[in-house]
Coordinates of C-alpha atoms and ligand atoms in Angstrom, one line a residue:
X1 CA 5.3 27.6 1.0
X2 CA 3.2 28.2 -2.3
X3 CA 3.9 26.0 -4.9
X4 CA 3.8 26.5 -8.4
X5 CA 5.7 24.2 -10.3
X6 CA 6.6 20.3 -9.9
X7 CA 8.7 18.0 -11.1
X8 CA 8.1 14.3 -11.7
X9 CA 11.2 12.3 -12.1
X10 CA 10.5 9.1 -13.6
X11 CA 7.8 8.7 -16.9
X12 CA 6.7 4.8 -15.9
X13 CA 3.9 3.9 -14.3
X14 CA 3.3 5.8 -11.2
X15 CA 5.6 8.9 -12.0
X16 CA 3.1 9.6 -15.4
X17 CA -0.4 9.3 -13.1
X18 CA 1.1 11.9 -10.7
X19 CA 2.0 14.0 -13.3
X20 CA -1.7 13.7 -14.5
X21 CA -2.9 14.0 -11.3
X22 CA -1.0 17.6 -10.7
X23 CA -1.7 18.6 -14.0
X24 CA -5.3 18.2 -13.4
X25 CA -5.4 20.1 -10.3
X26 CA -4.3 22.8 -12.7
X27 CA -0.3 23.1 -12.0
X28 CA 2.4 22.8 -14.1
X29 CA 4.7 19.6 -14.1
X30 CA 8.0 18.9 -16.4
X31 CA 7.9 14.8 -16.4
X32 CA 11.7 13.9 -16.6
X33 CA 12.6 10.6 -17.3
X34 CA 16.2 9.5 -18.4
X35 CA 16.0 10.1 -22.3
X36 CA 13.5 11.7 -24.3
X37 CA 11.6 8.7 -25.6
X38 CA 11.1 7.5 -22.0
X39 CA 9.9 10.6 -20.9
X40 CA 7.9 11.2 -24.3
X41 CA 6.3 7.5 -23.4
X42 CA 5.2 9.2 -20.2
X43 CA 3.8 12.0 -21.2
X44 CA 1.7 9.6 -24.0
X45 CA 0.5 7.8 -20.5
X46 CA -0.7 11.2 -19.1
X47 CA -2.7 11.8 -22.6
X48 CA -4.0 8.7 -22.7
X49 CA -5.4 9.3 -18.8
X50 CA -7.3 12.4 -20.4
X51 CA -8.4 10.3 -23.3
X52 CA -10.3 7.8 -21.0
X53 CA -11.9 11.1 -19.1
X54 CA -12.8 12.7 -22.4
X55 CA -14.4 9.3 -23.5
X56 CA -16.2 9.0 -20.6
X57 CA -17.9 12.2 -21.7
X58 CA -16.0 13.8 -17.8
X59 CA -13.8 16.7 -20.4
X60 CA -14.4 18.1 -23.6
X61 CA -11.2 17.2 -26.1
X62 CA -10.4 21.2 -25.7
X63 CA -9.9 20.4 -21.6
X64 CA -7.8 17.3 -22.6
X65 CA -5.6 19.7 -24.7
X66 CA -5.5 22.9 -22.1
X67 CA -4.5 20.2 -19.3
X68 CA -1.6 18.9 -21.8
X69 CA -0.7 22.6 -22.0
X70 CA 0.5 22.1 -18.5
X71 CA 2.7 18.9 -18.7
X72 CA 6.1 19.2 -20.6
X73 CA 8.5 16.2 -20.6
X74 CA 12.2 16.6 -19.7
X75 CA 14.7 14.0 -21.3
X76 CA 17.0 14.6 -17.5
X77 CA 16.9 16.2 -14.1
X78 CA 18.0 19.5 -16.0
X79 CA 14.1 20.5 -17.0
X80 CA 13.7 20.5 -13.1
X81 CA 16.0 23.7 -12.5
X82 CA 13.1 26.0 -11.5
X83 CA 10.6 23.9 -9.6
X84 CA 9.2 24.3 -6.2
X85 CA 8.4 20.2 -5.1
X86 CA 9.6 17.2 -7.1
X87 CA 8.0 13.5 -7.1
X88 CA 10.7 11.1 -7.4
X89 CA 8.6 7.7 -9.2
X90 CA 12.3 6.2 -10.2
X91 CA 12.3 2.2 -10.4
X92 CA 12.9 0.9 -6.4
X93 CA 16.2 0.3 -6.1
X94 CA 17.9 1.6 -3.6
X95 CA 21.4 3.0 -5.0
X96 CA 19.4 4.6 -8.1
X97 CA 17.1 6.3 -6.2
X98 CA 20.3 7.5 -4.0
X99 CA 21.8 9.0 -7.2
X100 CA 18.8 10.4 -8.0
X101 CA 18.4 12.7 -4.8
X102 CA 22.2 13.4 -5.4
X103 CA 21.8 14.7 -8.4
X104 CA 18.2 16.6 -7.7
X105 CA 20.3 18.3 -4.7
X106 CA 22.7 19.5 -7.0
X107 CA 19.8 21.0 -9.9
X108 CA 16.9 22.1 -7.9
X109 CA 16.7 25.0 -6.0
X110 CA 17.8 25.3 -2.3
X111 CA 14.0 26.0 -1.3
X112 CA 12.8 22.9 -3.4
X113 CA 10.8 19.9 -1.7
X114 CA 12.6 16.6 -2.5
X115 CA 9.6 13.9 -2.2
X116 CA 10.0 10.2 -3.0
X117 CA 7.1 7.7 -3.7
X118 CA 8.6 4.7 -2.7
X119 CA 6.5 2.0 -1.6
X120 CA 8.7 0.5 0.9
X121 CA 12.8 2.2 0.9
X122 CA 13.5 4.5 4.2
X123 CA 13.1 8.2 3.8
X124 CA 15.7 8.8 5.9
X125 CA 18.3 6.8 4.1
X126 CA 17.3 8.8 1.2
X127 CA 17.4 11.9 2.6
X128 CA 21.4 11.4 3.9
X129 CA 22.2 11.5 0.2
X130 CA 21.2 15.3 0.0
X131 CA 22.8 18.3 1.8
X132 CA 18.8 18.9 2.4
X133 CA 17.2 16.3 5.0
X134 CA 14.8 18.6 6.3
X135 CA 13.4 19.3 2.7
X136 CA 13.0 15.4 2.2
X137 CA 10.0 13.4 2.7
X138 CA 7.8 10.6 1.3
X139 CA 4.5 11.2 -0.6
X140 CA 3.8 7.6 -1.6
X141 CA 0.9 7.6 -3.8
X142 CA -1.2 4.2 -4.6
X143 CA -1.9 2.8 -7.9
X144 CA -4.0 4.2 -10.0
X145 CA -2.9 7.5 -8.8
X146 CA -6.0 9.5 -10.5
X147 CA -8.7 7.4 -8.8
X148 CA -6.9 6.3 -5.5
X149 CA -8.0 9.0 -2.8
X150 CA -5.0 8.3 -0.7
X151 CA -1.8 9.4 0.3
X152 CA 0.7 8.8 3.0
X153 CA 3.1 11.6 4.0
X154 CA 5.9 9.8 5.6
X155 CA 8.3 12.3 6.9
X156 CA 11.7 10.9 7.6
X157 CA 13.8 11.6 10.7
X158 CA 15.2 15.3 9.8
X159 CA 12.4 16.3 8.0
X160 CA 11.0 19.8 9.0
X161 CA 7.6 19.7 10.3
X162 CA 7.2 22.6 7.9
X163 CA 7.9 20.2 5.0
X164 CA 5.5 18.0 6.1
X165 CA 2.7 21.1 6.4
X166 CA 3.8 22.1 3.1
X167 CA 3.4 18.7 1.5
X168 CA -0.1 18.1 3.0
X169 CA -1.2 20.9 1.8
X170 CA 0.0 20.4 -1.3
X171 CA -1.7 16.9 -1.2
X172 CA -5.0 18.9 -0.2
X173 CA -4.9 21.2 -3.1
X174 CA -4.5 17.4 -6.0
X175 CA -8.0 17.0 -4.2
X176 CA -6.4 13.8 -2.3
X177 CA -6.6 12.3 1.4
X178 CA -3.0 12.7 3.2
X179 CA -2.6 10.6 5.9
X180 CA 0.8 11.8 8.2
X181 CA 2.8 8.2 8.7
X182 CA 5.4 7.9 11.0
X183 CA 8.1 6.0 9.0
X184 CA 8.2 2.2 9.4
X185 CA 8.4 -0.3 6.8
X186 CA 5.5 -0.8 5.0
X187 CA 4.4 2.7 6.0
X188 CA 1.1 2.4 6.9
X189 CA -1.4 0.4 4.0
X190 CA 1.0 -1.7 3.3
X191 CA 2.4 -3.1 6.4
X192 CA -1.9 -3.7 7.3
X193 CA -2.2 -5.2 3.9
X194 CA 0.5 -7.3 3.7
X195 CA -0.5 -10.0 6.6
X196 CA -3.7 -10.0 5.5
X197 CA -3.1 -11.0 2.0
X198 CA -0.3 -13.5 3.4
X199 CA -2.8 -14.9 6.0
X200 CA -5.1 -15.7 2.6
X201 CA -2.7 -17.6 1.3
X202 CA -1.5 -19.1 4.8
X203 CA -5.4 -20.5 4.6
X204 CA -5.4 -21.9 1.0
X205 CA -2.7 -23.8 2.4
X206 CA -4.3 -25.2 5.6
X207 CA -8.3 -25.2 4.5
X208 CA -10.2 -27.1 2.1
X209 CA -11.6 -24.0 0.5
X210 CA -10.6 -23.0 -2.6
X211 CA -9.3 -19.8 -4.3
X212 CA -12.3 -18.4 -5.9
X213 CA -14.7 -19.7 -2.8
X214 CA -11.9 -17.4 -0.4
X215 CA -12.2 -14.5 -2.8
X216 CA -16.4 -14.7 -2.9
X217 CA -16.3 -15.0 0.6
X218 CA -13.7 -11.8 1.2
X219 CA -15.9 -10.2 -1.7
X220 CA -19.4 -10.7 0.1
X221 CA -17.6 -9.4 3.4
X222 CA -17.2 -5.9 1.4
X223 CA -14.1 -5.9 -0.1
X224 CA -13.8 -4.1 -3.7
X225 CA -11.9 -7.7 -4.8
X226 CA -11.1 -11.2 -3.3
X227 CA -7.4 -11.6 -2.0
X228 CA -6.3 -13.8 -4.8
X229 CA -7.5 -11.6 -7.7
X230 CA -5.6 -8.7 -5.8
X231 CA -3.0 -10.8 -5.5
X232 CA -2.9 -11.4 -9.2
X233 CA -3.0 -7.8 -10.3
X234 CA -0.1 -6.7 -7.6
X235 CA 1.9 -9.5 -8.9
X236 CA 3.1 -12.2 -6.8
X237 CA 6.5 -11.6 -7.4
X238 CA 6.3 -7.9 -6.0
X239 CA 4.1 -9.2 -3.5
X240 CA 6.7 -11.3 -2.3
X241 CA 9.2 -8.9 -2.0
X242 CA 7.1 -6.3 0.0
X243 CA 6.4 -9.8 2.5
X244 CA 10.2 -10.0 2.8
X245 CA 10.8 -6.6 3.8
X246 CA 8.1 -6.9 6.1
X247 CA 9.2 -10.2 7.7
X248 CA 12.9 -8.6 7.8
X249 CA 11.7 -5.4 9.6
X250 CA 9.0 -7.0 12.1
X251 CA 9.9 -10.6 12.2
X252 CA 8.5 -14.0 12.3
X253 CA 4.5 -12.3 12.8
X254 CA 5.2 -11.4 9.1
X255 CA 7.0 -14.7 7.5
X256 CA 6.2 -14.7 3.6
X257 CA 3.5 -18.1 3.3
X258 CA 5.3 -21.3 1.8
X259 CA 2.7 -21.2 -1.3
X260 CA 3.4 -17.4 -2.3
X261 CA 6.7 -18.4 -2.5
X262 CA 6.2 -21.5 -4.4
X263 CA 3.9 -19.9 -6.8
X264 CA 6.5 -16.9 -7.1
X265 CA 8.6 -19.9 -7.8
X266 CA 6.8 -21.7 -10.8
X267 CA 6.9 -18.6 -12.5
X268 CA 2.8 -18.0 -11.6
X269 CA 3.1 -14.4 -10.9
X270 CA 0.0 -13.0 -12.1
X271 CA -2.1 -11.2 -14.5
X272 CA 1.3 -10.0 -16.4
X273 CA 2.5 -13.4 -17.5
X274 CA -1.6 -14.6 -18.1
X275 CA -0.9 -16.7 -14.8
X276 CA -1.4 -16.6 -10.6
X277 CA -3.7 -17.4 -8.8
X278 CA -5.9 -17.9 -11.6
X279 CA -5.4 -18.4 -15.3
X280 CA -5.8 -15.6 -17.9
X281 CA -4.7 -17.6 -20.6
X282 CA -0.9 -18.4 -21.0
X283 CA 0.2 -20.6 -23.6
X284 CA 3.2 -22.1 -21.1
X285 CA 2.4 -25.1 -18.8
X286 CA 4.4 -25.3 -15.4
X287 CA 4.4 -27.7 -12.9
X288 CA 3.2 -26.4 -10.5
X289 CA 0.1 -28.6 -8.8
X290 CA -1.5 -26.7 -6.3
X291 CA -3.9 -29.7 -5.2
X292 CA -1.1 -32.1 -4.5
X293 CA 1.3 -29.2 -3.1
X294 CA -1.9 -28.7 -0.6
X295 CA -2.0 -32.5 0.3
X296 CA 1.9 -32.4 1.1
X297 CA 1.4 -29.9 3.8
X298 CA -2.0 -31.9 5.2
X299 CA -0.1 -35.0 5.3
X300 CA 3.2 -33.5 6.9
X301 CA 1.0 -31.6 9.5
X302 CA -0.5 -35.4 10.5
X303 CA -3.5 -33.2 10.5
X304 CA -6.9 -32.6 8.5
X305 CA -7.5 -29.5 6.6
X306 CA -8.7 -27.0 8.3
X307 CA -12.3 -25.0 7.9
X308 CA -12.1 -21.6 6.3
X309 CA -13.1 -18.8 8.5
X310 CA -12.7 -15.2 6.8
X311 CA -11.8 -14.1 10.6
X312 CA -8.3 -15.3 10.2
X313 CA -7.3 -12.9 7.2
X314 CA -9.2 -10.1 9.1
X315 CA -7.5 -10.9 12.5
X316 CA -4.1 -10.3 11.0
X317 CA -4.5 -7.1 9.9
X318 CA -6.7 -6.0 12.6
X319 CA -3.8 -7.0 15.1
X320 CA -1.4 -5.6 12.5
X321 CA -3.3 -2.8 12.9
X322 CA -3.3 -2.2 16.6
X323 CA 0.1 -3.1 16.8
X324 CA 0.6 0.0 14.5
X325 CA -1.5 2.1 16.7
X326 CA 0.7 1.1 19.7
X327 CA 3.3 2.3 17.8
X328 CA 2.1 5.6 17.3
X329 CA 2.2 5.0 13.5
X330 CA -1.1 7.1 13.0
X331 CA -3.9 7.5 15.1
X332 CA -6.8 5.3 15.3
X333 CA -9.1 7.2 13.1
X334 CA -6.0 7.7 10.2
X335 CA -6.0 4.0 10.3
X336 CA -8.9 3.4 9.8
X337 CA -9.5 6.2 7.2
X338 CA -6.2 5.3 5.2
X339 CA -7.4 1.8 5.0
X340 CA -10.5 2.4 3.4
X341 CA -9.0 5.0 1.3
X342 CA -6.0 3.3 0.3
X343 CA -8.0 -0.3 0.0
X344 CA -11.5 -0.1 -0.3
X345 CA -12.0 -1.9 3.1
X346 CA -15.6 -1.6 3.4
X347 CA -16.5 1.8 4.3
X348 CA -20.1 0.4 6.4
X349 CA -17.3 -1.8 8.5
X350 CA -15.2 1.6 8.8
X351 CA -11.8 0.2 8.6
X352 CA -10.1 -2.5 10.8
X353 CA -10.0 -1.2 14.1
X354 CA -13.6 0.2 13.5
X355 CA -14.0 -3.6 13.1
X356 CA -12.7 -5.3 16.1
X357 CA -15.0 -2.6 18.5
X358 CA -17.9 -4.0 16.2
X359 CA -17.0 -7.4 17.0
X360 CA -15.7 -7.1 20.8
X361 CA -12.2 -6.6 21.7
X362 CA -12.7 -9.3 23.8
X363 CA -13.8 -11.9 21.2
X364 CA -10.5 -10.4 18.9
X365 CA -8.3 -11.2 21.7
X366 CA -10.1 -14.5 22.4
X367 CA -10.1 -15.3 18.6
X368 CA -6.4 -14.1 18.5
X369 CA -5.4 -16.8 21.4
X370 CA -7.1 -19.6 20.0
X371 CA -5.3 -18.4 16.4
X372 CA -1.7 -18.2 18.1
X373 CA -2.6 -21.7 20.2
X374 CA -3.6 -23.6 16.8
X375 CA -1.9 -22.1 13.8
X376 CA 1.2 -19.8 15.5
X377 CA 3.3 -17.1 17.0
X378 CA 2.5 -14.7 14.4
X379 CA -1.1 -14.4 16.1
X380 CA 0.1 -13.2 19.1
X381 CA -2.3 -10.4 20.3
X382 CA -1.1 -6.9 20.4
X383 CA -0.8 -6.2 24.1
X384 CA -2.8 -3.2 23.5
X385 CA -5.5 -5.9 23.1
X386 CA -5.3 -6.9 26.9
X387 CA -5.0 -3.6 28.2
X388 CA -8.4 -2.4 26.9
X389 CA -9.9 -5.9 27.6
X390 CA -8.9 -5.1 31.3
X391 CA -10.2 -1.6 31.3
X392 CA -13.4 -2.4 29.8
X393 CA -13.1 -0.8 26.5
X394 CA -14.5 -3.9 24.8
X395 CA -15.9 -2.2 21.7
X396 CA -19.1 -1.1 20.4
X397 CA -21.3 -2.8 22.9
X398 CA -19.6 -1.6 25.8
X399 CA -19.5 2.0 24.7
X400 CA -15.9 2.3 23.9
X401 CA -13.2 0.7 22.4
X402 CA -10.6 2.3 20.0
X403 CA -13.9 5.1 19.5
X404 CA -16.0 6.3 21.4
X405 CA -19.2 5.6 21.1
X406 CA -20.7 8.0 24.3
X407 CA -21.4 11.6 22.8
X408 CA -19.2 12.9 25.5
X409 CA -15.8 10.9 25.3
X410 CA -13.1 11.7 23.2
X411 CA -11.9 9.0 20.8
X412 CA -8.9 6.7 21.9
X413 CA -5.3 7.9 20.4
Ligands
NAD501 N1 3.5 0.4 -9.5 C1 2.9 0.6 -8.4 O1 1.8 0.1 -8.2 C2 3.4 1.5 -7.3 C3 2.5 2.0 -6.3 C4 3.0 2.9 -5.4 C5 4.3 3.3 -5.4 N2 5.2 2.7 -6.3 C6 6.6 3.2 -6.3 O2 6.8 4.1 -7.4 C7 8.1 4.0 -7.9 C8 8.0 3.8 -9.4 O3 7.3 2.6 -9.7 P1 6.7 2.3 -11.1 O4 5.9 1.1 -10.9 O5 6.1 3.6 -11.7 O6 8.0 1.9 -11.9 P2 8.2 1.9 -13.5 O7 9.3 0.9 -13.7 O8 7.0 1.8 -14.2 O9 8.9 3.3 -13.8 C9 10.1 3.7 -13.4 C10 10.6 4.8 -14.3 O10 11.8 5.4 -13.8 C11 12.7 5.7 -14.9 N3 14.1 5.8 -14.4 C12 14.9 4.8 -14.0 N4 16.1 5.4 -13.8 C13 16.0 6.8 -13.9 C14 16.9 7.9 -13.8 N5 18.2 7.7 -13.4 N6 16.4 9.1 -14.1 C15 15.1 9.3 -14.5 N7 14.3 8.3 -14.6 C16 14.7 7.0 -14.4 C17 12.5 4.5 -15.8 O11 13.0 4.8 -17.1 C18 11.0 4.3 -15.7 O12 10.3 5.1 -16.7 C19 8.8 2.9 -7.1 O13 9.5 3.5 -6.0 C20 7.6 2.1 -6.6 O14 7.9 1.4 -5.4 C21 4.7 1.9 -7.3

């Protein structure tokens, strides 16, 4: 299925980058939002996308204005009456965006794709309040959606494989990555990011290294930014909130760490209100001490800090990541590939499972033991881990691992 025309329900932050995005790749989109100055607001966003580009010297003001040509902002769902796939970038709450698919059923037409970006809500769920299941998927898109290569087609549990061809082309054509995800909380980035930001935190907690030395030392290792600063610009508070879905859906492996909570809790939730991790400036004082908080848990423990080691963030998304593969989430490679794309892991490390053949399965799972012995169950190694211990696919040294590296083997799936 061609398609033509979208729709963008939702002007905020993410629904007025896709619109950008699909307007750049040279399709028209109405941007719908739930009155006109919301949706007017939107389609200022997408402008001032174009503004950055033109200032940049990457368009000519005249491409800025042909592109605007294209985008057209709809004060409801009406304007959407004649489109072929819509976005739905409504606010993540469950209910609302259960109305919203009601009421897209009723006002697009019968052939129209019905995509969500949610970042963590089930497609299926969704999908049961239209007559249209098969014609439902996600298309989660990361943030900023015009420089982020990435996005995960999630298809839900009636969705037509048709759909999903459809929708990854349609991905193709924006000029982005789709990965297919098999739907799971978290989807894919996410559930792999999660622990490993968590485990950061897990670490301020038990080490005596401090924030900024953890960020240098994630930064040197090749990530675009440290943990903390990431941390900051997410927020902590929605940070949180993706940890307790996770932790509901998977278990204790992905309990939310004491101090995000407690900073959550102080009101430090990041760049937005000038305080996190770090200070940007706020006027307000809190109480929170992060020194003496640390020197609780030392003392409660009856233990010494610990020493840093960037392996323990790393190992947590690496088993994460295997556990995922397990799964049949993605294959190894779209794991790889999707974090890299969707996180800037380094691209000379090649993503995390590219990472644990570099390093020896067998030194992961010995790592992973010696984590799950000294700091808890949430280490415990994927069994995966054991199996290709036992088999001999130890990694890069040995020749194979989750790749191949012989010319004439296949890779691992
Ligand atoms: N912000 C991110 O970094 C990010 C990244 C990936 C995915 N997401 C997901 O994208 C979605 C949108 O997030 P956001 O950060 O852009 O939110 P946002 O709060 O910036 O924007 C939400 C928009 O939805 C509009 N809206 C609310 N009810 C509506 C209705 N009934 N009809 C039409 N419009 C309505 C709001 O007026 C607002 O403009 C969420 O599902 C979120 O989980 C967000």
């Amino acid at each position: 299925m061609y398609i033509y025309k979208v729709g963008v329900v939702g002007a905020g932050t993410m629904g007025a980058q896709i619109a950008q995005v699909v307007s750049f790749a040279g399709l028209p989109v109405v941007l719908a939002d739930r009155d006109e100055s919301l949706a007017r607001r939107g389609l200022d966003t997408v402008r001032a996308i174009y503004q950055a580009r033109v200032a940049k010297g990457k368009m000519t003001p005249e491409q800025l204005e042909e592109k605007m040509l294209l985008v057209t902002a709809s004060p409801n769902l009406d304007g959407l009456h004649d489109v072929d796939l819509v976005i739905e970038a409504v606010s993540e709450e469950f209910p609302l965006k259960q109305r919203v698919f009601r009421e897209l059923d009723r006002i697009c037409p019968r052939s129209a794709i019905l995509a969500s970006n949610t970042s963590a809500l089930s497609i299926s769920a969704i999908a049961s309040a239209t007559t249209r299941p098969a014609k439902v998927i996600g298309l989660h898109f990361f943030n900023p959606a015009y420089a982020m290569p990435l996005v995960e087609v999630i298809p839900g549990l009636g969705t037509d494989p048709q759909t999903v061809d459809d929708v990854v082309g349609f991905s193709e054509s924006l000029r982005k990555q789709p990965v297919i995800v098999k739907e799971c909380a978290g989807f894919l980035v996410n559930r792999l990011l999660s622990p490993y930001l968590n485990e950061a935190v897990w670490c301020l907690q038990d080490d005596d290294i401090s924030i900024k030395e953890i960020d240098q030392d994630m930064v040197s290792f090749g990530m675009p930014v440290g943990p903390f600063a990431l941390l900051d610009s997410v927020g902590l508070d929605i940070a949180l909130d993706v940890a307790r879905i996770l932790h509901r859906s998977y278990g204790p492996r992905m309990a939310p760490a004491p101090l995000l909570e407690a900073f959550v809790k102080a009101g430090r939730i990041g760049i937005k209100t000038g305080k996190g991790f770090y200070d940007y400036g706020a006027v307000e004082k809190d109480s929170l001490d992060l020194e003496r908080l640390r020197m609780q848990v030392w003392q409660l423990n009856g233990r010494q800090p610990a020493k840093w080691s960037r392996l323990r963030p790393l190992l947590a998304m690496v088993n994460e990541a295997v556990i995922a593969l397990q799964e049949g989430v993605a294959s190894a490679r779209d794991i790889d590939l999707s974090m890299a794309a969707g996180t800037g892991f380094p691209s000379e490390k090649g993503g995390p499972l590219h990472l644990a053949d570099q390093i020896g399965i067998d030194h992961v799972l010995q790592e992973l033991d010696e984590l799950q012995e000294r700091v808890g169950i949430r280490f415990w190694p994927a069994p995966m881990l054991r199996r290709l211990v036992d088999a001999g696919f130890t990694g890069q040294a040995a020749g194979r691992g989750f790749f191949s590296y012989a010319p004439t083997m296949a890779p691992m799936r």
